[in-house]
Amino acid sequence: MTFEVDEKPRTLMTDCQVIKNFLRKIIMVHPKIRFNFNVKVNGILSTEIFGIENEPTLNLSNGIALVVNYQHYVRPKFGTTESRCSRIHPVLGHPVTLFIPDGVAGVDLLGELILTPAAALCPSPQVFSNQLNKISSVSIFLYGPSGLPLILSSQEHPITTVFKDIFYFIDWKKYHLCMVPNLDVNLDRDLVLPDMSYQVESSDRNQSQNMDPQGVTLLLFLFVDFHSGSPVQQMEMWGVYTLLTTHLSAILVKSHSRVQDSIQFTVDQVLAQHHQAAKAHQKLQGSLLVAVNSIMSIVTGSTSSSFRKMCLQALQAADTQEFGTKLHKAFHGITQHRFLRHCSCEAKQQLSPEKKDAAHSTEDTHENSSPELTAEPSGQAENKRLKRGSLRQGVEEMRALHSARAPSPSEAAPCGPEPPAASLAPSGREARAAHGRVPAPGRTSSGSDLEDALWLQEVSNLPRLLLRGQPLRLEERAAQVRGLRALREPAPPRGGAVGEAGAGRGRGRADRRRPQTPLNFLPLGRDHPAVIKRRFTSVLVVSSLSPLCVLLWRELTGIQVRWRQSKGPRGRELRGLLGEGATLMPPFLWLSQAHPCSP
Amino acid sequence: MAFAPMGPEASFFEVLDRHRASLLAALTRGGKESLGGVARLASSSEVLASVENIIQDIIASLARNEAPAFVIDNRSSWENIKFEDSVGLQMVSHCTTRKIKSDSPKSIQKFALILKILSMIYKLVQSNTYATKRDIYYTDSQLFGNQTVVDNIINDISCMLKVPRRSLHILSTSKGLIAGNLRYMEEDGTKVNCTCGVTAVAVPSNIQGIRNLITDAKFLLIVEKDATFQRLLDDNFCTKMSPCIMVTGKGVPDLNTRLLVKKLWDTFHIPVFTLVDADPHGIEIMCIYKYGSMSMSFEAHNLTVPAIRWLGLLPSDIKRLNIPKDSLIPLTRRDQMKLDSILKRPYVTCQPFWRKEMEIMTDSKMKAEIQALTFLSSDYLSRVYLPNKLKFGGWI
């Protein structure tokens, strides 16, 4: 899918961030989907791939495969990645049927809307650590039918709806938490942005000095799905989605009590886990203290100088005080090292009681969570081969003829043994992934077609949504190019797509002749020497080889290339297609410098 | 002796005397000098050195960045217990062990509690003071949780250090009673005379410290229940059957009661008889006195009296005495399971008469308490049953 936009650079960057966040939210619940997101600005093409590979997922009983690597949701605190469980442990709540208000026009559903909440603490509570983790923020993620993220209309924006009232669905007072909406959400390219965020202002002023300043984030996923006795038609599914995007608040208000019960129960379960983890932590600390004090009592009370001397020498302590400190440190060190393997990942997944029978597969999957088991038997060969690596967002210039480098090791500390580094995928696979259809995991073929259609329709409507003045809360941050992790798979050949996009002022249009044709996007880049060097190299290569590629594409497809020239004062805006990349480098560089989010 | 009250005539004890002679002959044939055969107690310095060695090992493990662990024998496993007729149940030399690790979330707390009690033992031995297990529990009841935890850890430490519990300066609270022809002096110099009428003397806490034991008793009667013991006291049994000694552990005996029985046997070699209910529980209690318990098998040499004989109430007595069936109680499923368990124990094989009695009980599916004899007459136990049993050798 290709479309052309004509926007100011700042607007383009912001809109692209919205799109990217949307894609991220999709792959969080559909990890088998990969998006190639390409942007060409004045002939400079950059590619970003959104996909999940070899990361732990949890199959929820509502059919959603949720990525449970916590680093997608919160930024890991410095120095803590190795001492934390790398996964979140969602707790699924009771599914509840939503009532549709009578006043909602145009609703003629032959089924029912089911809301299923899921909650998790992110990162998972550290049981075996010096620090206690308390909740510092809450993030809410809204998903519609088939796991499609809900893009709410401006009237339905969370800040103006029921979500604005923090007590509407969850009684925070019982946890002694004071929540306030967090309106200052910085867009982080590496994280999935929530639909609504709250900050905790603890009512307990006497917090321990050992409190983790970052705390943990309570993630609340609200999945709204549509269930019908008969096969759901595409239009009906789209109608449901539209209903949710335009009337979610009213629907939730209508179903307030049951929604509140379900969400409250789910949050109670998660926080009970947190409480148990805190208790286990206290118990461990208490046991270590008893052990150390007992040994100290014997050593300091002994009348045998040789015994005391040997004890001090063993820990290389000068006196008993230092001995006590080193003893405590030694105990803590061995327990920390050993207990990392006993994190909550090995505990049984807690699901709501009503779902326990139905979710045996979920529990089993969680206990044995591994990349192999998260692979659905979709029968897609390329999906099975996508088993290595982690979520990557490579910022690359177009490399039509380059195979990607091997990825750098995942930054996450997985729960359990490290997954082996994978080999590169052949470029042919990339082409297949680009042009083939990747059905939704775990669904029937008809369901997957329906979902594809729904997504295509939604993604194609993105420009319309973006350009009709939808308020965006996103801010551009300084671009931190993570393109040091290069793509493994080469970018798909784009000769055909590039050559076909047409001009359009103020409007974007979707080209549906080739579904899944990637969008072209040039992200912001930091002036890192390595990045600049790579970009220069790739531009040089592209500009040198692009005429050859066009010629080859022309010969193979017989399609003629139309060239457009920039006009007047809007010459800096995106317009048209190909140009020689090298000749357009200076304007592009100026654009990137002038953008408010550039460093 | 001058202070011995009047009892039956000397001919009454002929069978008892012959029995005692046979016991002494068996001891002599066994080549064992059981007089003073109580195991040597570990000295205080030995105990302190043992504890220090343990601490050293722990610190050395930590210095190597290895998680320290305690290795403890599995005391409560039948596979680690063997039976010897002369001793009873005792632990095998190479028994299975279990590790209490410091880096396991399940065992870190027990690891810490073991260290805590070790440090307390260290202080007690250093200061030459004593404490009971209950005292230790109350030093930090919240930390320990319950008394059973403390008891098990103390036994584990005793087994780990291979010293008797009293060497750790930890005493158990006595609950037993003793009455009859016995005098002794406690460690602090207190003179105790168990010869009394209707009152009994509590079994002392420091059995090891008892000195100057003096008795003329012809036999020692171990009574299972306190109710029966009191009944015999009320009937003035000690006077009627003088000279004799009666002991009760009030059910499952505590360590001090067992130690006292062992000490009396080792000192005087007088016949020891048990008077228990004709039910599986009573038989098991009798086996504890005679052969020891699984949990204390590591200290069997100090606790068991294999020479004990079963005086009553025998299941065969029920039929022989025509005890009314109304006074009998059907065996419960739990009783049957316990009875089956006892029949499978290694020591029953060398007691064919006991096995036969238990088979009678199994066949009749009935049990009886000693109080069933009161259906014959209120003082039948002390006036008829026991005297006849003792006079005519009705023990097995």
CSV table of C-alpha atoms in Angstrom, one decimal, chain A residues 128 283-284 286-288 290-295 297-304 306-307 310-312 314-315 323 327 330-331 333-335 338-339 342, chain B residues 48 51-53 55-56 58-63 65-68 101-106 108-113 115-119 122-123 126 143:
chain,number,residue,atom,x,y,z
A,128,PHE,CA,14.7,-10.7,45.1
A,283,LYS,CA,10.4,-12.7,54.0
A,284,LEU,CA,13.6,-13.2,52.1
A,286,GLY,CA,14.2,-11.1,56.9
A,287,SER,CA,15.7,-14.6,56.5
A,288,LEU,CA,19.0,-13.1,55.2
A,290,VAL,CA,18.6,-13.6,60.6
A,291,ALA,CA,21.3,-15.7,59.0
A,292,VAL,CA,23.8,-12.9,59.0
A,293,ASN,CA,23.1,-11.9,62.6
A,294,SER,CA,23.4,-15.5,63.8
A,295,ILE,CA,26.7,-15.9,62.2
A,297,SER,CA,26.8,-13.6,67.0
A,298,ILE,CA,28.9,-16.7,66.9
A,299,VAL,CA,31.9,-15.1,65.4
A,300,THR,CA,32.0,-12.1,67.7
A,301,GLY,CA,31.2,-14.3,70.7
A,302,SER,CA,33.8,-16.9,70.1
A,303,THR,CA,36.8,-17.1,72.4
A,304,SER,CA,38.8,-18.9,69.8
A,306,SER,CA,42.0,-18.8,65.4
A,307,PHE,CA,38.3,-19.3,64.5
A,310,MET,CA,39.9,-17.6,59.8
A,311,CYS,CA,36.5,-16.1,59.4
A,312,LEU,CA,37.8,-12.6,58.8
A,314,ALA,CA,38.0,-15.8,54.4
A,315,LEU,CA,36.0,-12.7,53.6
A,323,PHE,CA,33.0,-8.7,58.1
A,327,LEU,CA,28.8,-11.3,54.9
A,330,ALA,CA,27.9,-12.3,50.0
A,331,PHE,CA,24.6,-13.7,51.0
A,333,GLY,CA,25.0,-11.9,46.0
A,334,ILE,CA,24.4,-15.6,45.9
A,335,THR,CA,20.7,-15.3,46.5
A,338,ARG,CA,20.2,-17.9,42.1
A,339,PHE,CA,16.8,-16.4,42.5
A,342,HIS,CA,12.9,-18.3,40.2
B,48,LEU,CA,31.4,-25.3,70.6
B,51,VAL,CA,29.4,-25.2,65.8
B,52,GLU,CA,32.4,-23.2,64.8
B,53,ASN,CA,33.3,-25.7,62.2
B,55,ILE,CA,30.2,-21.6,60.6
B,56,GLN,CA,33.6,-21.9,59.1
B,58,ILE,CA,29.5,-21.6,55.6
B,59,ILE,CA,31.9,-18.7,55.4
B,60,ALA,CA,34.2,-20.6,53.2
B,61,SER,CA,31.4,-21.3,50.8
B,62,LEU,CA,30.4,-17.7,50.7
B,63,ALA,CA,34.1,-16.7,50.0
B,65,ASN,CA,30.7,-17.4,45.9
B,66,GLU,CA,28.9,-20.7,46.5
B,67,ALA,CA,25.7,-21.0,48.3
B,68,PRO,CA,26.2,-22.7,51.7
B,101,LYS,CA,20.1,-24.6,50.8
B,102,SER,CA,20.6,-20.9,51.3
B,103,ASP,CA,19.9,-20.0,47.8
B,104,SER,CA,16.5,-21.7,47.4
B,105,PRO,CA,13.4,-19.6,48.1
B,106,LYS,CA,11.8,-22.6,49.7
B,108,ILE,CA,16.2,-20.0,52.9
B,109,GLN,CA,14.0,-19.5,55.9
B,110,LYS,CA,14.8,-22.8,57.4
B,111,PHE,CA,18.5,-22.2,56.7
B,112,ALA,CA,18.2,-19.0,58.7
B,113,LEU,CA,16.3,-20.6,61.5
B,115,LEU,CA,21.6,-20.7,62.1
B,116,LYS,CA,19.6,-18.8,64.6
B,117,ILE,CA,19.2,-21.9,66.9
B,118,LEU,CA,22.8,-22.8,66.4
B,119,SER,CA,23.8,-19.3,67.7
B,122,TYR,CA,26.4,-21.7,71.2
B,123,LYS,CA,25.5,-19.1,73.8
B,126,GLN,CA,29.3,-21.0,76.4
B,143,LEU,CA,10.1,-15.8,63.7
